[in-house]
RNA sequence: GCGGCGGUGGUGGAACGGUAGACACGGAGGCCUCAAAAGCCUCUGUCCUUCGGGACGUGUGGGUUCGAAUCCCACCCGCCGUACCA
């Protein structure tokens, strides 16, 4: 007989075609349906070229969870779509002149092909692309809802501008002063732009982190990004200009220690303040230099403090002191009010500034037992249990916490301040001066001003244009026929908004659309949405820890306030997968030549081996380097399982593969191992996502099957069918094939197996015998034996006897069914 | 600086406070074969050994415990995030 070999190239397409033709993974919307549901979702891909190994890991991971959820009795929603608008496709269009849709659709076709070829169990009836009018119509609809509620607004502001991509960016898209896409340094520009009022939700976005099951480090990143600080706003008066300046401080208890006052170079009043003081030129020169300096240079941590006096003073509201005013670049316009009070004794930055400008440094807070905190070298910023105020007028001697409250209360009674909370989070700038994005559904009319496009007129379709080159304004502006439109309100001549939306807007609600993807009268049906949302398992890369995940949470909260959804959080549980690194341990990149193409792996070893390997590499949330020989090892394991399944099927055809009633000898060993594997895999998938150890358990079972070729056929059939059944979530084609060969049934229609408790315990176990904590022998002992018996057995063990040699036994520790530790005095 | 995560064989990694190194890779040897590929089997932390076994071993130093990779304290190193945030 010719040798039979495991041939994934034949097996895998066979099952893929069956699943496709039978629509196996489609699930109907039925809000009345009883029983548990599970919404398992991986972050949607941005289609660019072909999928890479990171995608393979992402979807193999999610698919294993989806399969496991189905077989444990859940109705599972597991959809797929494409985040199709975006800059790379547009930049390609600029280079080639080919419409971005062409490259995007080509890439989508490639992704779709590979998802099929990988055998991912997707409900294709819900597939969507964010660039399709049937989708972005509702993106625009949501924009209008936000606009109605005042959550979308337009204002002129100093915004981050990328000179290379020729567009503005959200704060979140600026990394170290550079554009996150192209790496060019961003500039500040005064422009009128669209914003979403995410800051209205800062507190809820912060608070509700406590209600969701997310990795702690992601929560921490979001907390830091929101950056809530408690303190007070305090108003200082500048009599010369008859103007009030408010600062935010987290340390109102140190107000008596203020000895100067500093404004950011961007502060709109600095020139007005300097005017007539003879300091105009110095101020102008300093401000100009500060504004042209790069963010890198200006923000350098070890940069010495610089600044110039404004020639004015403000009045400290608590003691009437006149504080000299400065402009200095260590004060940031974008945080707080763009002005700070300088308290050099208790703030290190102020300390450095005061030292450089020979300003007085006056301590006002001290630990209880010290009259004069040491400020000779640096500011005193430590907080101690019992610190109190000093040099603070009638507040001197008070406990620092009580003193702070008293000072704030005094300010409030005088109308010079109040307790306040400040956030680092800024509103979300969503307009982009680019072509390949969702048009903003707004029209500007000479008569009526800003007019929203009526819902009935949606979608505002992206017009066809010839030239995608950005020229400081959106390429859409050149589409004159499209831009000129009658005003929806008065019918007079009007012009469309030509900016498009940030693509993060598109991806902030796609998971809602999946629930009701073919609804063409509404973005979703509320009852249908309620039956699926929130997403139970959300899986993706940690690079979205802030942007996408924060924006999506904001969307859901805003939609909840409009009573359009019935949830407060989109993603109940989040899993962030680690990266697959190149074999050299570096991040994969074409310049390093260490990129692994999943297509090659799948062609050579099959989708199952590729999927299993990326899940077997190590803990899923950690980075791990690629290994070609590692994939081969996993392939060998699958081939061994297939071969033994094929052999048994050849011999006995499809038939029963249940656990034999009373196995003995080798058969019993095998049946026990199979039950152990069921138990182990179930715990590793269900409890924690420890897929590497789950796959290792199936490997152990298969190794055991090869070791016990003498076991009877019934036991072997059971063991092999069990291995196929529990490996199915990771290797669905092979699992289906082997299970089908042996039983004639479809493994995905079988309930998840449960371990037979009687088979999980053996009648005897190896008792570990220790002397003073060191293992000295192992002896066989009956499971469940009483402590006394175990102690006697251990005492009698040869290795133990050799190490007791006459020493006095002090104590004996017995851990039932495990070990005995004999403590002796030496 | 601050915050988070991590440090275990030649490699990726296992290990409810209870046999450290499961599983896999790599390596060594053997079987099968005319030969090779594939496959199968055995061994594989380090050192010592009279071949029975013994000593050492989870970044470093302490501690708690009958027993610590695991818990506590101090430190070293690496990675990620963030940073003149008042």
Short mmCIF file of C-alpha atoms (C1' of nucleotides) in Angstrom, two decimals, chain A residues 217 220-221 229 248-250 298 303 305 329-332 335 340 349 424 616-617 619 623 629 633 636 640 643 688 692-693 696 699-700 703 768 770 775-776 778 803 811 813 815 818-819 821 823, chain B residues 1-7 11-16 18-27 37-42 52-57 65-68 79-86:
data_model
loop_
_atom_site.label_atom_id
_atom_site.label_comp_id
_atom_site.label_asym_id
_atom_site.label_seq_id
_atom_site.Cartn_x
_atom_site.Cartn_y
_atom_site.Cartn_z
CA UNK A 217 -1.57 48.41 31.63
CA UNK A 220 -3.26 52.82 33.18
CA UNK A 221 -2.43 54.26 29.77
CA UNK A 229 -5.72 66.37 38.52
CA UNK A 248 -4.71 76.01 37.85
CA UNK A 249 -2.71 74.53 40.70
CA UNK A 250 -2.68 71.16 42.42
CA UNK A 298 11.78 72.68 23.91
CA UNK A 303 16.99 71.86 29.43
CA UNK A 305 15.07 77.17 32.52
CA UNK A 329 8.75 78.22 27.67
CA UNK A 330 8.43 75.72 30.48
CA UNK A 331 4.83 76.78 30.80
CA UNK A 332 2.60 75.07 28.24
CA UNK A 335 -2.36 72.51 29.73
CA UNK A 340 1.16 79.35 36.46
CA UNK A 349 10.62 73.47 37.88
CA UNK A 424 -4.90 66.56 30.25
CA UNK A 616 2.00 27.86 20.43
CA UNK A 617 4.93 30.32 20.37
CA UNK A 619 1.96 33.43 26.08
CA UNK A 623 6.13 39.35 22.02
CA UNK A 629 11.82 25.18 12.68
CA UNK A 633 7.58 21.04 14.76
CA UNK A 636 4.97 17.27 12.57
CA UNK A 640 1.25 12.54 13.58
CA UNK A 643 -1.60 9.70 10.44
CA UNK A 688 -7.14 32.07 30.78
CA UNK A 692 0.40 27.41 24.19
CA UNK A 693 -0.09 25.00 27.09
CA UNK A 696 1.14 21.25 24.40
CA UNK A 699 0.80 17.08 21.87
CA UNK A 700 1.25 15.06 25.03
CA UNK A 703 2.69 11.28 22.07
CA UNK A 768 7.52 12.55 46.86
CA UNK A 770 11.67 14.87 51.22
CA UNK A 775 13.69 15.22 47.47
CA UNK A 776 15.33 11.96 48.55
CA UNK A 778 9.71 8.64 45.37
CA UNK A 803 19.51 10.66 54.86
CA UNK A 811 8.48 17.34 62.52
CA UNK A 813 4.73 17.59 56.99
CA UNK A 815 0.56 16.94 51.86
CA UNK A 818 1.51 14.64 46.96
CA UNK A 819 4.45 14.60 49.33
CA UNK A 821 8.61 16.28 54.18
CA UNK A 823 12.29 17.66 59.17
"C1'" G B 1 11.78 61.36 36.49
"C1'" C B 2 7.08 58.73 36.80
"C1'" G B 3 3.98 54.41 35.52
"C1'" G B 4 3.60 49.35 33.69
"C1'" C B 5 5.72 44.62 32.37
"C1'" G B 6 9.59 41.21 32.51
"C1'" G B 7 14.67 38.49 33.91
"C1'" U B 11 16.61 28.61 22.02
"C1'" G B 12 10.89 29.68 22.55
"C1'" G B 13 8.86 28.60 26.96
"C1'" A B 14 6.27 25.04 31.53
"C1'" A B 15 5.50 25.05 36.76
"C1'" C B 16 -2.61 26.25 42.60
"C1'" G B 18 5.09 21.34 47.34
"C1'" U B 19 9.39 16.60 42.18
"C1'" A B 20 12.28 23.31 38.53
"C1'" G B 21 12.84 22.86 33.12
"C1'" A B 22 6.07 20.15 30.67
"C1'" C B 23 5.68 20.88 25.35
"C1'" A B 24 8.51 22.36 21.20
"C1'" C B 25 13.07 23.79 18.70
"C1'" G B 26 18.20 22.75 18.35
"C1'" G B 27 21.95 18.86 19.39
"C1'" A B 37 13.96 12.23 2.27
"C1'" A B 38 10.11 11.15 5.47
"C1'" G B 39 9.14 8.37 9.72
"C1'" C B 40 10.12 5.72 14.38
"C1'" C B 41 12.98 5.02 19.15
"C1'" U B 42 16.57 6.69 23.09
"C1'" G B 52 24.56 3.45 43.71
"C1'" G B 53 24.32 8.39 43.53
"C1'" G B 54 26.01 13.38 45.10
"C1'" A B 55 26.63 18.80 44.86
"C1'" C B 56 24.98 23.15 42.50
"C1'" G B 57 21.02 25.63 39.85
"C1'" U B 65 8.37 29.23 55.64
"C1'" C B 66 9.03 22.40 57.14
"C1'" G B 67 9.50 23.85 51.91
"C1'" A B 68 10.33 29.89 47.58
"C1'" C B 79 11.54 46.13 27.26
"C1'" C B 80 7.04 49.19 26.68
"C1'" G B 81 4.31 53.64 27.71
"C1'" U B 82 4.68 58.69 29.25
"C1'" A B 83 6.96 63.19 30.46
"C1'" C B 84 8.76 70.82 32.00
"C1'" C B 85 0.90 68.41 32.98
"C1'" A B 86 1.69 73.30 37.29
#
